[in-house]
Amino acid sequence: MLDILHNIIFDYTLRNVALGAGVLGIISGTLGSYAVLRRQSLLGDTISHAALPGIALAFLITGSKSTAILLLGAALAGWVATLIMLNIIRTTRIKEDTSLGLVLSVFFGFGLVLLTYIQKLPTATQAGLEKFLFGQAATLLAEDVTLMAILGLIALFLTALFWKEFKLLSFDADFGVTLNFPMQAVNLVLTTLLVIAIVIGLQTVGVVLMSAMVVAPAAAARQWTNRLGIMVLLSALFGAGAGIGGAVISSLVPKLPTGPTIVLCISGLVLLSIFLAPARGLLWNWARQYRNRRNFRAEAVLLDLYALAQQHQNRLHGHSAAVLKTMNLNRAAVNKCLEILQERGLAVSPVSGIWGLTEAGLRKAEQLAKTHGGKP
Amino acid sequence: MLQPQNGTYNPPTLNHPAIKVEDLTVAYHDKPALWDIDLLVPQGVLLAIVGPNGAGKTTLIKAMLGLLKPVAGSVEVFGRPYKEQRKLLAYVPQRRSVDWDFPTNVLDVVLMGRYGALGWFKRPGKQDRELAREALKKVGMEDFARRQISELSGGQQQRVFLARALVQDAQVYLMDEPFQGVDATTERTIVKLLQELRAAGKTVVVVHHDLQTVTDYFDWVMLLNVRKIASGPVGEMFTEENLRLAYGGRVAFLHARPKEAEERIKGEGRRIKDEG
């Protein structure tokens, strides 16, 4: 453990990868929250896949492989893809999901064609652009991380600045227009920040998997909170955790690629959140359903006891459990229900196998009979 | 310009209308949603816009607010183009225009009504929160301030939207089917609110779906079916003839309505008006 901490600080490669992955996690988690809330998760996927030809063209046009130039190409391609997608929806009868799928596949295919072409070029400097497919975190240089951090800080600052405008855009954009906010301009800013967030992560996680980093942290965070501010914060935290965790794990296990490991980490967080979160989590809801069903069955048995008791002067007269079992479809559960009723002081068993209502049980049964209108 | 049109009644008091719509035409691709609409909305009226499905009622409201671009025509608010007058308009959209699973609470939504006054970047402060709570009190939702909007019933959602509009302190309120699918309490609250707004000199334009309550709740009406059929005081313009023109002869209920039911409904409307 101490070894890892030591390495994170002093090992050049691990330090860069961990920092880069952490920055990427924070930014994609933050902006991904808005993408998820605005139902734009697929758009994130399209932008990241569309970045590939942008990177290839940037190299072909400038001959440079500097990260800044390549990421600029990626951002421009991402933006062009978004505009084309919107135009297709506006001018044809094609719907949003089809338009996204079209743009994604055409751009990505074009990108692959360009990559193959570049690989066949006679120059020796052509190697290395394939790293943007699945990411190659080990190639992160200190200046790359610095660039990521600067872009990330700008994105975070703008998110904080436009906080209420982004909230308005995501919840009720039309209402924003009537308040005289130029919501199209706000949309432009938010989409640009999303493109920046995606482009920041391409070197680490690659175009194919980047959409996971946009969507998963926010999806996980949504499970735990009902407040937008907490959700964005948690999403950034989850993203950073998955980033740093993935970087560390892949450094410990030989031949484990960093990008996919990070994505596995965040996927694990999503699974945990889906199961364990209170209120929205599956386990919590299963437990609540189980408790409800148990209550209903116990109430049914209580009403059965009540019905039997009606036939005697002494309402607390006991009856055998066997009789109760014949009155209930779910025979096996009757014993359990009787135990529950006893726990709650509503029924009592003076002799083994014989059950009767208590005073409290009688009152409760009368109350239930009124609201339920008798045995169904 | 006060030009006499078929079924339009323009009394001299319409010199400074709250809203003036002229030659408004809105089309989706090649189909007209609104055709050549002229409308004068006097100040201080409660106007109901009625018409069959697809008549363009929501389109008209959205065009008045600048949410849709018309193919032709203009909208003026208190004599100036609507773009300059947005501060005087408040919008209550249909409930389904919004995702109610959004992570926010009731007070937060009402606070959004203050964003216009706050302008760019500034966050709501204590005074804004006070105004929001007052608006919630007016619609009977002050106990729900911290409630998640996903836990609200339809009527409660509608009242939250109303509070959001109230907090804007506008002159003209445009509401899209606020009575649609709400409980009796909410309906009473909305009617009472309309009366209060009118008493305060505000103008309210409501897309209304329930023909039975038009005469009870409103004093001005516009019948619409892509074109304007008629507009004017309810007593004069809400006639069988105009309804037949707007709905294409499918308004049998006006004949079938039994006398007592009519009287009862009128009495209810009068009582609500008196309470208001």
XYZ file of C-alpha atoms in Angstrom:
652
model
C 0.000 0.000 0.000
C 2.718 2.431 0.989
C 4.546 1.252 -2.079
C 1.708 2.386 -4.295
C 1.485 5.777 -2.622
C 5.208 6.201 -3.008
C 5.016 5.330 -6.673
C 2.110 7.627 -7.386
C 4.179 10.515 -6.182
C 7.613 9.571 -7.395
C 7.203 7.314 -10.413
C 7.004 9.618 -13.434
C 4.750 7.394 -15.527
C 2.362 6.354 -12.786
C 2.137 9.907 -11.527
C 1.184 11.226 -14.936
C -1.268 8.451 -15.634
C -2.924 8.752 -12.242
C -3.142 12.542 -12.468
C -4.350 12.439 -16.070
C -6.939 9.796 -15.295
C -8.063 11.704 -12.230
C -8.516 14.925 -14.186
C -10.348 13.071 -16.918
C -12.631 11.446 -14.355
C -13.514 14.736 -12.685
C -14.278 16.594 -15.910
C -16.175 13.813 -17.662
C -18.101 13.115 -14.476
C -19.105 16.757 -14.154
C -20.179 17.392 -17.730
C -21.540 13.878 -18.081
C -24.133 14.715 -15.434
C -25.723 17.207 -17.786
C -25.493 14.857 -20.763
C -27.298 12.155 -18.799
C -29.967 14.500 -17.437
C -30.610 15.929 -20.894
C -30.869 12.452 -22.427
C -27.762 13.158 -24.508
C -25.743 10.098 -23.539
C -25.736 8.842 -27.120
C -24.485 12.220 -28.260
C -21.410 11.716 -26.091
C -20.755 8.425 -27.840
C -21.133 10.031 -31.253
C -18.808 12.922 -30.422
C -16.063 10.618 -29.186
C -16.260 8.278 -32.181
C -16.407 11.234 -34.546
C -13.186 12.561 -33.042
C -11.136 9.876 -34.824
C -11.101 11.409 -38.312
C -10.447 14.767 -36.690
C -7.276 13.441 -35.114
C -6.172 11.777 -38.359
C -6.842 14.871 -40.450
C -5.054 17.097 -37.944
C -1.968 14.944 -38.363
C -2.250 14.799 -42.154
C -2.708 18.538 -42.508
C -0.119 19.779 -40.020
C 2.270 16.819 -39.970
C 2.524 17.336 -36.227
C 1.702 14.834 -33.530
C 1.619 17.310 -30.720
C -1.206 16.499 -28.383
C -2.659 19.978 -28.516
C -2.983 19.927 -32.317
C -4.492 16.449 -32.378
C -6.999 17.256 -29.649
C -7.971 20.438 -31.492
C -8.703 18.319 -34.552
C -10.695 15.954 -32.361
C -12.748 18.808 -30.908
C -13.493 20.318 -34.307
C -14.557 16.962 -35.702
C -16.769 16.399 -32.663
C -18.432 19.757 -33.186
C -18.944 19.207 -36.921
C -20.498 15.834 -36.197
C -22.937 17.431 -33.738
C -23.951 20.087 -36.252
C -24.472 17.535 -39.011
C -26.531 15.381 -36.652
C -28.777 18.314 -35.771
C -29.170 19.327 -39.384
C -30.215 15.850 -40.419
C -32.974 15.940 -37.817
C -34.048 19.412 -38.862
C -34.192 18.905 -42.589
C -35.185 15.252 -43.013
C -37.660 12.880 -41.407
C -34.856 10.953 -39.732
C -35.187 10.816 -35.964
C -32.567 11.586 -33.358
C -31.308 8.085 -32.580
C -30.967 7.204 -36.259
C -29.175 10.453 -36.977
C -26.734 9.803 -34.127
C -26.080 6.268 -35.330
C -25.497 7.449 -38.893
C -23.079 10.202 -37.977
C -21.231 7.978 -35.505
C -20.645 5.141 -37.957
C -19.834 7.295 -40.970
C -17.357 9.453 -39.093
C -15.773 6.500 -37.304
C -15.498 4.516 -40.531
C -13.897 7.474 -42.237
C -11.498 7.750 -39.312
C -10.464 4.121 -39.643
C -9.882 4.571 -43.370
C -7.643 7.560 -42.644
C -5.735 5.630 -39.982
C -5.030 2.771 -42.406
C -3.908 5.278 -45.021
C -1.601 6.953 -42.527
C -0.095 3.621 -41.539
C 0.835 2.972 -45.150
C 2.595 6.326 -45.576
C 6.320 6.028 -46.344
C 7.294 8.367 -43.481
C 8.653 6.826 -40.322
C 6.709 9.087 -38.013
C 3.315 7.616 -38.862
C 3.132 5.202 -35.981
C 1.103 5.956 -32.908
C -2.249 7.401 -33.913
C -3.975 4.056 -33.287
C -3.418 4.706 -29.627
C -6.457 6.972 -29.769
C -8.705 3.987 -30.445
C -8.450 2.469 -26.989
C -6.118 4.934 -25.325
C -2.535 4.482 -24.279
C -2.163 6.118 -20.918
C 1.504 5.208 -20.672
C 2.251 7.742 -23.405
C 0.932 10.613 -21.280
C 3.598 13.244 -20.826
C 3.678 15.827 -18.084
C 2.741 18.542 -20.578
C -0.216 16.466 -21.767
C -1.499 16.266 -18.223
C -0.942 19.984 -17.809
C -2.984 20.685 -20.941
C -5.735 18.423 -19.666
C -5.702 20.140 -16.299
C -5.898 23.641 -17.802
C -8.785 22.705 -20.104
C -10.428 20.934 -17.199
C -10.160 23.937 -14.923
C -11.695 26.176 -17.576
C -14.537 23.705 -17.978
C -15.131 23.523 -14.213
C -15.011 27.300 -13.875
C -17.562 27.776 -16.659
C -19.792 25.088 -15.165
C -19.809 26.909 -11.846
C -20.368 30.265 -13.551
C -23.270 29.048 -15.678
C -24.706 26.904 -12.876
C -28.256 28.228 -12.878
C -28.275 28.721 -16.652
C -27.281 25.088 -17.196
C -29.907 23.965 -14.696
C -32.524 25.984 -16.564
C -31.376 24.584 -19.897
C -31.535 21.019 -18.660
C -34.872 21.254 -16.884
C -37.009 23.648 -18.960
C -35.199 25.335 -21.844
C -38.396 26.849 -23.278
C -39.088 28.588 -19.988
C -35.589 30.004 -20.160
C -36.371 31.514 -23.558
C -39.433 33.254 -22.113
C -37.213 34.712 -19.389
C -35.199 36.286 -22.199
C -32.135 34.077 -21.786
C -30.494 33.181 -25.116
C -30.857 29.471 -24.478
C -29.318 28.543 -27.825
C -26.123 30.283 -26.748
C -26.185 28.525 -23.380
C -26.674 25.248 -25.234
C -23.646 26.094 -27.360
C -21.500 26.641 -24.273
C -22.622 23.423 -22.603
C -22.107 21.354 -25.742
C -18.644 22.847 -26.192
C -17.772 21.912 -22.615
C -18.999 18.382 -23.300
C -16.762 18.196 -26.376
C -13.815 19.427 -24.282
C -14.541 16.832 -21.599
C -14.597 14.062 -24.184
C -11.499 15.235 -25.999
C -9.526 15.435 -22.726
C -9.992 11.733 -22.174
C -9.173 10.391 -25.633
C -5.493 9.835 -24.990
C -6.183 7.847 -21.820
C -9.324 5.898 -22.611
C -9.652 6.169 -26.414
C -12.555 7.059 -28.687
C -14.307 3.719 -28.415
C -14.696 3.660 -24.636
C -14.804 7.364 -23.800
C -18.599 7.490 -23.758
C -18.532 5.209 -20.719
C -16.618 7.863 -18.777
C -19.226 10.452 -19.711
C -22.265 8.397 -18.835
C -21.332 5.956 -16.077
C -20.196 8.308 -13.271
C -23.376 10.367 -13.646
C -25.607 7.300 -13.805
C -24.005 5.979 -10.632
C -24.262 9.343 -8.862
C -27.961 9.719 -9.715
C -28.699 6.616 -7.679
C -27.492 8.215 -4.480
C -29.011 11.677 -4.452
C -31.943 13.817 -5.502
C -30.072 17.108 -5.574
C -28.340 18.332 -8.683
C -25.343 19.808 -6.877
C -24.636 16.612 -4.951
C -25.124 14.563 -8.097
C -22.531 16.572 -10.045
C -20.107 16.393 -7.127
C -20.541 12.656 -6.652
C -20.229 12.092 -10.371
C -16.904 13.934 -10.427
C -15.752 11.945 -7.395
C -16.756 8.624 -8.918
C -15.010 9.568 -12.157
C -11.830 10.537 -10.344
C -11.943 7.404 -8.206
C -12.362 5.142 -11.199
C -9.619 7.000 -13.043
C -7.015 6.841 -10.293
C -8.081 3.358 -9.244
C -7.859 2.079 -12.788
C -4.453 3.664 -13.257
C -3.097 2.099 -10.081
C -4.560 -1.345 -10.741
C -3.260 -1.493 -14.278
C 0.182 -0.492 -13.047
C 0.222 -3.391 -10.600
C -0.976 -6.066 -13.011
C 1.314 -6.691 -15.971
C -0.130 -6.204 -19.479
C -3.385 -4.744 -18.202
C -4.332 -1.794 -20.428
C -5.128 1.343 -18.458
C -8.081 2.696 -20.451
C -10.262 -0.414 -20.302
C -9.313 -0.935 -16.651
C -10.585 2.530 -15.786
C -13.817 1.762 -17.615
C -14.131 -1.501 -15.702
C -13.710 0.384 -12.444
C -16.457 2.853 -13.216
C -18.689 0.016 -14.443
C -18.194 -1.690 -11.120
C -19.212 1.509 -9.346
C -22.348 1.705 -11.479
C -23.299 -1.885 -10.675
C -22.769 -1.290 -6.979
C -24.851 1.874 -7.146
C -27.675 0.166 -8.982
C -27.844 -2.525 -6.321
C -26.903 -0.852 -3.082
C -28.209 2.707 -3.252
C -31.015 3.527 -0.800
C -34.393 4.561 -2.228
C -33.468 3.949 -5.884
C -31.336 0.839 -5.419
C -32.549 -2.626 -6.379
C -31.754 -4.328 -3.079
C -33.514 -1.632 -1.113
C -36.590 -1.938 -3.309
C -36.599 -5.733 -3.134
C -36.406 -5.520 0.660
C -39.267 -3.048 0.732
C -41.407 -5.186 -1.557
C -40.681 -8.234 0.575
C -41.693 -6.355 3.716
C -44.902 -5.164 2.082
C -45.829 -8.644 0.901
C -45.159 -10.041 4.352
C -47.405 -7.400 5.892
C -50.224 -8.101 3.468
C -50.051 -11.853 4.143
C -50.026 -11.306 7.894
C -53.030 -9.005 7.588
C -54.852 -11.629 5.535
C -54.285 -14.237 8.254
C -55.387 -11.736 10.899
C -58.627 -11.185 9.011
C -59.070 -14.954 8.724
C -58.715 -15.268 12.492
C -61.253 -12.467 12.820
C -63.692 -14.245 10.530
C -63.363 -17.428 12.572
C -63.708 -15.506 15.823
C -66.998 -13.965 14.644
C -68.602 -17.368 15.020
C -68.051 -17.439 18.796
C -69.308 -15.420 21.703
C -65.800 -15.164 23.060
C -63.936 -13.324 20.333
C -60.625 -14.496 21.716
C -61.551 -18.130 21.149
C -58.705 -20.127 19.696
C -58.660 -22.073 16.456
C -56.284 -24.652 15.127
C -53.626 -23.590 12.684
C -54.795 -26.339 10.347
C -58.145 -24.583 9.909
C -56.370 -21.336 9.098
C -54.287 -23.116 6.510
C -57.379 -24.254 4.677
C -58.560 -20.653 4.451
C -55.390 -19.376 2.862
C -54.057 -20.166 -0.601
C -50.483 -19.902 0.627
C -50.502 -22.646 3.271
C -46.812 -22.642 3.952
C -46.722 -18.958 4.808
C -49.512 -19.198 7.403
C -47.177 -20.362 10.185
C -44.778 -17.515 9.491
C -47.648 -15.024 9.475
C -48.891 -16.341 12.814
C -45.428 -15.861 14.265
C -45.336 -12.301 12.965
C -48.753 -11.609 14.479
C -47.544 -13.008 17.765
C -44.467 -10.770 17.623
C -46.717 -7.796 17.190
C -48.975 -8.871 20.030
C -51.963 -9.339 17.755
C -52.352 -13.108 18.188
C -51.404 -15.626 20.807
C -50.981 -19.381 20.983
C -52.109 -20.701 24.384
C -51.642 -24.294 23.301
C -49.383 -25.553 20.547
C -51.246 -25.555 17.236
C -54.100 -23.362 18.538
C -54.188 -19.657 17.771
C -56.449 -16.838 18.847
C -56.677 -13.071 18.648
C -55.529 -10.828 21.456
C -57.475 -7.744 22.458
C -55.116 -5.643 20.382
C -55.464 -8.086 17.525
C -59.250 -7.851 17.729
C -59.140 -4.071 17.529
C -56.721 -4.101 14.604
C -58.808 -6.683 12.760
C -61.947 -4.556 13.206
C -60.109 -1.513 11.885
C -58.819 -3.446 8.865
C -62.222 -4.943 8.156
C -63.667 -1.450 7.941
C -61.092 -0.170 5.455
C -60.860 -3.360 3.425
C -64.569 -4.014 3.444
C -64.127 -7.559 4.709
C -62.199 -10.533 3.391
C -61.474 -10.260 -0.325
C -56.086 49.120 -36.667
C -59.636 48.296 -35.695
C -60.819 46.455 -38.767
C -64.180 44.752 -38.454
C -63.708 41.055 -39.087
C -66.028 38.133 -39.180
C -67.048 37.399 -35.627
C -64.682 39.898 -33.988
C -66.015 42.540 -31.687
C -63.658 45.450 -31.067
C -65.065 47.926 -28.565
C -63.351 51.338 -28.277
C -61.546 50.194 -25.120
C -59.165 48.117 -27.213
C -56.895 51.069 -27.931
C -54.087 49.708 -25.773
C -54.371 45.964 -26.002
C -52.190 43.786 -23.845
C -51.441 41.597 -26.852
C -51.890 42.337 -30.522
C -51.416 39.501 -32.981
C -51.429 40.428 -36.674
C -51.455 38.135 -39.714
C -49.765 35.402 -37.739
C -49.055 32.285 -39.774
C -47.083 29.328 -38.430
C -46.316 26.257 -40.512
C -44.634 22.910 -39.813
C -42.930 21.939 -43.095
C -45.815 22.401 -45.536
C -48.759 22.161 -43.139
C -50.155 25.344 -41.623
C -50.664 25.168 -37.875
C -51.953 28.745 -37.684
C -53.274 30.728 -40.605
C -53.549 34.488 -40.765
C -54.437 35.047 -37.111
C -55.510 38.488 -35.956
C -56.209 38.884 -32.269
C -56.562 41.754 -29.876
C -56.391 40.886 -26.199
C -57.597 43.771 -24.028
C -55.883 44.496 -20.759
C -57.273 42.857 -17.659
C -59.319 40.077 -19.269
C -59.359 36.359 -18.597
C -59.187 34.946 -22.117
C -59.880 31.316 -22.961
C -58.515 29.907 -26.208
C -60.627 26.940 -27.268
C -60.637 24.683 -30.273
C -60.399 21.028 -31.246
C -57.181 18.993 -31.096
C -54.617 20.208 -33.580
C -56.288 23.611 -33.819
C -53.027 25.368 -33.054
C -53.823 26.546 -29.522
C -50.437 25.618 -28.047
C -48.788 26.890 -31.229
C -50.436 30.268 -30.755
C -49.232 30.582 -27.162
C -45.712 29.559 -28.137
C -45.673 32.009 -31.038
C -46.770 34.810 -28.678
C -43.797 33.975 -26.467
C -41.316 33.658 -29.294
C -40.782 29.943 -28.790
C -41.762 29.353 -32.411
C -40.796 31.279 -35.492
C -43.811 32.309 -37.571
C -43.778 32.224 -41.336
C -45.542 35.557 -41.356
C -47.112 38.056 -38.999
C -46.201 39.845 -35.788
C -46.920 39.845 -32.093
C -46.965 43.031 -30.034
C -47.199 43.275 -26.272
C -48.460 46.618 -24.950
C -47.618 48.209 -28.291
C -44.020 46.994 -28.559
C -42.571 43.893 -30.246
C -42.780 40.941 -27.888
C -38.984 40.495 -27.872
C -38.623 43.776 -25.996
C -41.398 42.965 -23.555
C -40.450 39.526 -22.301
C -40.192 40.814 -18.753
C -43.928 41.469 -18.808
C -44.870 37.937 -19.861
C -45.044 34.819 -17.712
C -45.430 31.322 -19.149
C -47.115 28.305 -17.580
C -46.410 25.403 -19.962
C -48.118 22.026 -20.161
C -46.993 19.706 -17.399
C -45.699 17.125 -19.816
C -43.186 19.494 -21.365
C -40.777 18.722 -18.548
C -39.062 15.629 -17.113
C -40.344 15.377 -13.537
C -37.592 12.936 -12.577
C -35.085 15.780 -12.683
C -33.140 16.010 -9.411
C -34.619 19.142 -7.897
C -37.204 20.192 -5.335
C -40.302 22.374 -5.429
C -38.656 25.527 -4.093
C -35.875 25.228 -6.635
C -38.342 25.110 -9.525
C -40.219 28.147 -8.271
C -36.902 29.975 -7.845
C -36.346 29.546 -11.573
C -39.029 32.160 -12.008
C -36.624 34.649 -10.426
C -33.805 33.892 -12.863
C -35.016 36.587 -15.242
C -34.716 39.246 -12.551
C -31.311 37.916 -11.446
C -29.793 38.020 -14.918
C -26.588 36.257 -15.876
C -24.547 34.224 -13.384
C -26.045 35.608 -10.171
C -27.413 32.934 -7.818
C -30.726 33.297 -5.990
C -30.433 34.851 -2.510
C -32.524 35.044 0.633
C -34.922 37.623 -0.800
C -35.565 35.455 -3.847
C -36.267 32.496 -1.589
C -38.750 34.591 0.396
C -40.587 35.606 -2.766
C -40.655 31.975 -3.880
C -42.159 30.873 -0.549
C -44.831 33.562 -0.792
C -45.760 32.339 -4.255
C -45.956 28.781 -2.932
C -48.236 29.974 -0.158
C -50.563 31.573 -2.726
C -51.050 28.190 -4.396
C -51.251 26.267 -1.137
C -47.944 24.446 -1.538
C -45.824 26.100 1.165
C -45.346 22.794 3.004
C -43.933 21.172 -0.112
C -40.925 23.458 -0.521
C -38.341 20.718 0.056
C -40.288 17.965 -1.692
C -38.759 16.212 -4.698
C -40.738 17.064 -7.800
C -40.889 13.377 -8.764
C -43.129 12.797 -5.730
C -45.788 15.322 -6.754
C -49.253 14.573 -8.081
C -50.460 16.160 -11.327
C -52.344 18.915 -9.554
C -49.376 19.685 -7.320
C -47.084 19.876 -10.342
C -49.482 22.336 -11.958
C -49.496 24.513 -8.851
C -45.700 24.527 -8.776
C -45.677 25.813 -12.348
C -48.198 28.486 -11.370
C -46.085 29.582 -8.417
C -43.083 29.802 -10.740
C -45.045 32.155 -12.986
C -46.403 34.202 -10.062
C -42.921 34.897 -8.787
C -42.107 36.680 -12.030
C -44.573 39.435 -11.175
C -45.544 39.833 -14.829
C -48.370 41.775 -16.475
C -49.546 39.043 -18.831
C -49.804 35.358 -17.965
C -49.965 32.714 -20.691
C -51.077 29.280 -19.542
C -51.301 26.078 -21.587
C -54.110 23.785 -20.395
C -53.617 24.396 -16.655
C -56.891 22.619 -15.791
C -55.999 19.450 -17.672
C -56.095 16.427 -15.388
C -56.010 18.221 -12.036
C -57.885 17.429 -8.838
C -60.761 19.514 -7.508
C -58.615 21.353 -4.962
C -56.142 22.416 -7.611
C -58.933 23.484 -9.938
C -60.421 25.707 -7.224
C -56.977 27.119 -6.481
C -56.371 27.970 -10.130
C -59.758 29.651 -10.559
C -59.226 31.681 -7.382
C -55.790 32.670 -8.659
C -57.232 33.794 -12.003
C -59.745 35.983 -10.180
C -57.017 37.536 -8.048
C -54.859 38.224 -11.074
C -57.699 39.925 -12.877
C -58.530 41.968 -9.796
C -54.906 43.134 -9.822
C -55.287 44.327 -13.403
C -53.301 41.490 -14.986
C -54.186 39.879 -18.291
C -54.431 36.099 -18.432
C -54.548 34.011 -21.614
C -55.416 30.369 -21.045
C -55.549 27.479 -23.500
C -58.614 25.717 -22.168
C -59.830 22.242 -23.008
C -63.113 22.084 -21.101
C -65.943 23.802 -22.981
C -68.318 23.307 -20.048
C -66.478 25.785 -17.849
C -65.654 28.527 -20.332
C -68.553 30.787 -19.417
C -67.996 30.249 -15.704
C -64.291 30.944 -15.512
C -63.585 33.421 -18.338
C -64.916 36.716 -19.613
C -63.255 36.690 -23.047
C -62.969 33.832 -25.498
C -61.184 32.988 -28.737
C -62.365 30.101 -30.901
C -59.586 28.688 -33.009
C -59.163 26.034 -35.623
C -56.027 26.909 -37.571
C -57.893 30.084 -38.482
C -59.568 32.356 -36.013
C -63.282 31.611 -35.861
C -64.200 34.349 -33.411
C -62.930 36.325 -30.468
C -64.556 38.647 -28.011
C -66.620 38.727 -24.812
C -67.803 35.285 -23.797
C -71.437 36.273 -23.725
C -71.388 37.394 -27.341
C -68.869 35.077 -29.004
C -69.295 31.740 -27.215
C -72.287 30.745 -29.322
C -73.491 27.481 -30.789
C -72.865 28.820 -34.265
C -69.234 29.663 -33.555
C -68.677 26.384 -31.750
C -70.071 24.524 -34.727
C -67.718 26.435 -37.015
C -64.733 25.661 -34.782
C -65.484 22.025 -34.021
C -67.074 21.081 -37.332
C -70.516 20.224 -36.037
C -69.405 17.786 -33.338
C -70.738 19.772 -30.409
C -73.890 17.855 -29.568
C -73.511 18.480 -25.839
C -74.890 21.992 -26.024
C -78.291 20.591 -26.958
C -78.151 17.609 -24.636
C -77.145 19.470 -21.483
C -80.009 19.218 -19.007
C -81.263 22.480 -17.551
C -80.477 21.645 -13.915
C -76.902 20.652 -14.660
C -76.436 23.955 -16.455
C -77.830 25.898 -13.510
C -75.685 23.975 -11.062
C -72.518 24.612 -13.020
C -73.356 28.304 -13.374
C -74.027 28.499 -9.635
C -70.699 26.885 -8.863
C -68.905 29.324 -11.102
C -70.675 32.287 -9.527
C -69.834 31.038 -6.033
C -66.175 30.677 -6.903
C -66.223 34.150 -8.430
C -67.727 35.557 -5.237
C -65.239 33.766 -3.024
C -62.336 35.015 -5.116
